[in-house]
Short mmCIF file of C-alpha atoms in Angstrom, two decimals:
data_model
loop_
_atom_site.label_atom_id
_atom_site.label_comp_id
_atom_site.label_asym_id
_atom_site.label_seq_id
_atom_site.Cartn_x
_atom_site.Cartn_y
_atom_site.Cartn_z
CA MET A 1 40.47 -25.62 -69.96
CA ASN A 2 37.30 -23.73 -70.42
CA ILE A 3 37.33 -19.95 -71.17
CA VAL A 4 34.78 -19.35 -68.41
CA THR A 5 37.23 -20.57 -65.77
CA LEU A 6 40.02 -18.34 -67.13
CA LEU A 7 37.85 -15.18 -67.29
CA PRO A 8 38.20 -14.20 -63.57
CA PHE A 9 41.99 -14.51 -63.81
CA ILE A 10 42.08 -12.36 -66.93
CA VAL A 11 39.95 -9.66 -65.27
CA LEU A 12 42.16 -9.73 -62.16
CA ILE A 13 45.36 -9.35 -64.18
CA GLY A 14 43.81 -6.49 -66.19
CA ALA A 15 42.77 -4.64 -63.01
CA MET A 16 46.28 -5.02 -61.55
CA PHE A 17 47.79 -3.68 -64.76
CA LEU A 18 45.53 -0.59 -64.69
CA MET A 19 46.30 0.13 -61.01
CA THR A 20 50.05 -0.13 -61.44
CA ARG A 21 49.91 2.02 -64.55
CA SER A 22 48.12 4.86 -62.71
CA ALA A 23 50.54 4.60 -59.75
CA LYS A 24 53.53 4.83 -62.09
CA ASN A 25 51.95 7.84 -63.79
CA LYS A 26 51.57 9.62 -60.42
CA GLN A 27 55.19 8.83 -59.50
CA ARG A 28 56.40 10.20 -62.82
CA GLN A 29 54.44 13.43 -62.31
CA ALA A 30 55.83 13.81 -58.76
CA ALA A 31 59.41 13.33 -60.00
CA GLN A 32 58.81 15.86 -62.76
CA MET A 33 57.45 18.36 -60.23
CA ARG A 34 60.49 17.89 -57.99
CA ASP A 35 62.80 18.46 -60.97
CA GLN A 36 61.18 21.88 -61.47
CA MET A 37 62.56 23.07 -58.11
CA GLN A 38 65.07 25.88 -58.40
CA PRO A 39 66.60 28.16 -55.77
CA GLY A 40 64.05 30.78 -54.77
CA THR A 41 61.01 28.58 -55.45
CA GLY A 42 58.36 28.21 -52.76
CA VAL A 43 57.51 24.64 -51.73
CA ARG A 44 55.26 22.75 -49.31
CA THR A 45 56.65 19.65 -47.61
CA ILE A 46 54.59 16.50 -47.08
CA GLY A 47 54.37 17.56 -43.43
CA GLY A 48 52.68 20.83 -44.43
CA MET A 49 55.59 23.22 -43.84
CA TYR A 50 56.09 26.07 -46.33
CA ALA A 51 59.66 27.03 -47.19
CA THR A 52 61.86 28.57 -49.87
CA VAL A 53 64.36 26.43 -51.80
CA LYS A 54 67.95 27.62 -51.31
CA GLU A 55 69.91 24.77 -52.88
CA VAL A 56 69.04 21.59 -54.83
CA ASN A 57 71.30 18.51 -54.66
CA ASP A 58 70.90 14.98 -56.06
CA ASP A 59 68.77 13.53 -53.24
CA THR A 60 68.41 16.48 -50.85
CA VAL A 61 67.12 20.03 -50.82
CA LEU A 62 68.25 22.89 -48.59
CA LEU A 63 65.18 24.86 -47.47
CA GLU A 64 64.91 28.18 -45.70
CA VAL A 65 62.00 27.69 -43.31
CA ALA A 66 62.35 31.15 -41.71
CA PRO A 67 64.73 34.06 -42.34
CA GLY A 68 68.17 32.72 -41.44
CA VAL A 69 66.90 29.21 -40.53
CA HIS A 70 67.96 26.46 -42.96
CA ALA A 71 67.05 22.77 -42.98
CA ILE A 72 68.03 19.86 -45.21
CA TYR A 73 65.18 17.71 -46.52
CA ALA A 74 65.02 14.69 -48.81
CA LYS A 75 63.64 15.47 -52.26
CA ASN A 76 60.87 12.93 -51.65
CA ALA A 77 59.69 15.03 -48.70
CA ILE A 78 58.59 17.86 -51.03
CA GLY A 79 54.82 17.59 -51.48
CA ALA A 80 54.25 20.47 -53.90
CA VAL A 81 56.15 23.13 -55.77
CA LEU A 82 54.09 26.33 -55.53
CA GLU A 83 53.78 29.24 -57.93
CA ASP A 84 55.08 32.57 -56.67
CA ALA A 85 51.61 34.14 -56.36
CA GLU A 86 50.23 31.21 -54.35
CA TYR A 87 53.30 31.03 -52.10
CA ASN A 88 53.13 34.78 -51.35
CA ARG A 89 49.40 34.55 -50.66
CA ILE A 90 49.83 31.69 -48.18
CA VAL A 91 53.07 32.66 -46.44
CA HIS A 92 53.14 36.46 -46.59
CA GLY A 93 49.40 37.14 -46.82
CA VAL A 94 49.80 39.08 -50.07
CA GLU A 95 46.47 39.15 -51.89
CA PRO A 96 46.21 39.65 -55.66
CA HIS A 97 45.26 43.11 -56.90
CA GLU A 98 41.63 43.91 -56.15
CA SER A 99 41.24 45.73 -59.48
CA GLU A 100 41.33 42.35 -61.25
CA THR A 101 38.23 41.07 -59.48
CA PRO A 102 34.84 42.43 -60.55
CA VAL A 103 32.90 44.50 -58.06
CA VAL A 104 29.61 42.89 -57.03
CA PRO A 105 26.93 45.29 -55.71
CA ASP A 106 25.36 44.67 -52.31
CA ASP A 107 21.83 45.27 -53.54
CA ALA A 108 19.90 45.11 -56.79
CA SER A 109 19.39 48.89 -57.06
CA SER A 110 22.56 49.30 -59.10
CA LEU A 111 21.30 46.80 -61.66
CA THR A 112 18.45 49.03 -62.85
CA GLU A 113 19.03 51.63 -65.54
CA THR A 114 16.94 54.45 -64.06
CA GLU A 115 17.03 55.64 -60.50
CA ALA A 116 13.56 55.65 -58.87
CA PRO A 117 13.07 58.30 -56.17
CA ALA A 118 12.67 56.81 -52.70
CA ASP A 119 9.68 59.06 -51.85
CA LYS A 120 7.51 57.98 -54.76
CA LYS A 121 5.45 54.85 -54.15
CA ILE A 122 5.13 52.38 -56.95
CA ASP A 123 1.53 51.52 -57.87
CA LEU A 124 1.19 47.80 -58.35
CA GLY A 125 -2.52 48.03 -59.20
CA LYS A 126 -4.10 47.46 -62.59
CA GLY A 127 -4.33 51.08 -63.59
CA GLU A 128 -7.63 53.05 -63.62
CA ALA A 129 -9.78 50.05 -62.69
CA ALA A 130 -7.83 49.65 -59.44
CA GLU A 131 -8.24 53.37 -58.63
CA ALA A 132 -12.01 53.16 -59.17
CA GLU A 133 -12.22 50.18 -56.81
CA LYS A 134 -10.20 52.04 -54.16
CA ALA A 135 -12.55 55.04 -54.36
CA ALA A 136 -15.68 52.87 -54.00
CA GLU A 137 -14.22 50.74 -51.22
CA PRO A 138 -14.66 53.16 -48.22
CA GLU A 139 -18.35 53.69 -49.04
CA ALA A 140 -19.01 49.96 -49.20
CA LYS A 141 -17.23 49.36 -45.89
CA ALA A 142 -19.32 52.04 -44.13
CA ALA A 143 -22.58 50.43 -45.32
CA GLU A 144 -21.58 46.88 -44.26
CA PRO A 145 -21.56 47.36 -40.45
CA ALA A 146 -25.05 48.88 -40.45
CA ALA A 147 -26.44 45.96 -42.46
CA ASP A 148 -24.70 43.43 -40.18
CA ASP A 149 -26.17 45.09 -37.03
CA ALA A 150 -29.69 44.96 -38.50
CA LYS A 151 -29.32 41.24 -39.30
CA ASP A 152 -28.10 40.46 -35.77
CA ALA A 153 -30.99 42.38 -34.19
CA LYS A 154 -33.62 40.52 -36.24
CA ARG A 155 -32.09 37.16 -35.51
CA ASP A 156 -31.83 37.67 -31.73
CA GLY A 157 -35.05 39.68 -31.41
CA LYS A 158 -33.14 42.24 -29.42
CA GLN A 159 -32.21 45.85 -29.88
CA ASP A 160 -29.09 47.69 -28.75
CA GLY A 161 -28.96 47.86 -24.96
CA ASP A 162 -31.27 44.86 -24.28
CA ALA A 163 -29.81 42.13 -22.08
CA ASP A 164 -30.82 38.60 -21.12
CA ALA A 165 -29.76 38.96 -17.49
CA LYS A 166 -32.46 38.01 -14.95
#
């Protein structure tokens, strides 16, 4: 036989080997997680119910689903063994201490070193050159309307108050 005809079969067998290997690895991790269960541990079933382990047997687990309410489940029905902090957060609503989390300011004012007074306006101009332009600006604006009126009058041949109405 030719090697080219055997190549697809070799690839197929290799892919099957890799898939079964990963599935076995997941099963081993799940069994190891279930072996970590001890009385008092918080768990989540594959159905999504949170409970506390009361007793662990060979194939079954006695869970307390509510105070005074016990149920027997198969070990395979346990989806996850939870840490105490996560279980308390989900079931009892107990949040971790707020002192552990950093405080984030609502605005950027706390990020600056010096406090700027709210009354003082910040000049975004270019210094003295900007002030000189501001001072000259009102005079230039006052002269512009008079020059515009004179241009309009020459162009139309009319003076203020003249009308074309007949």
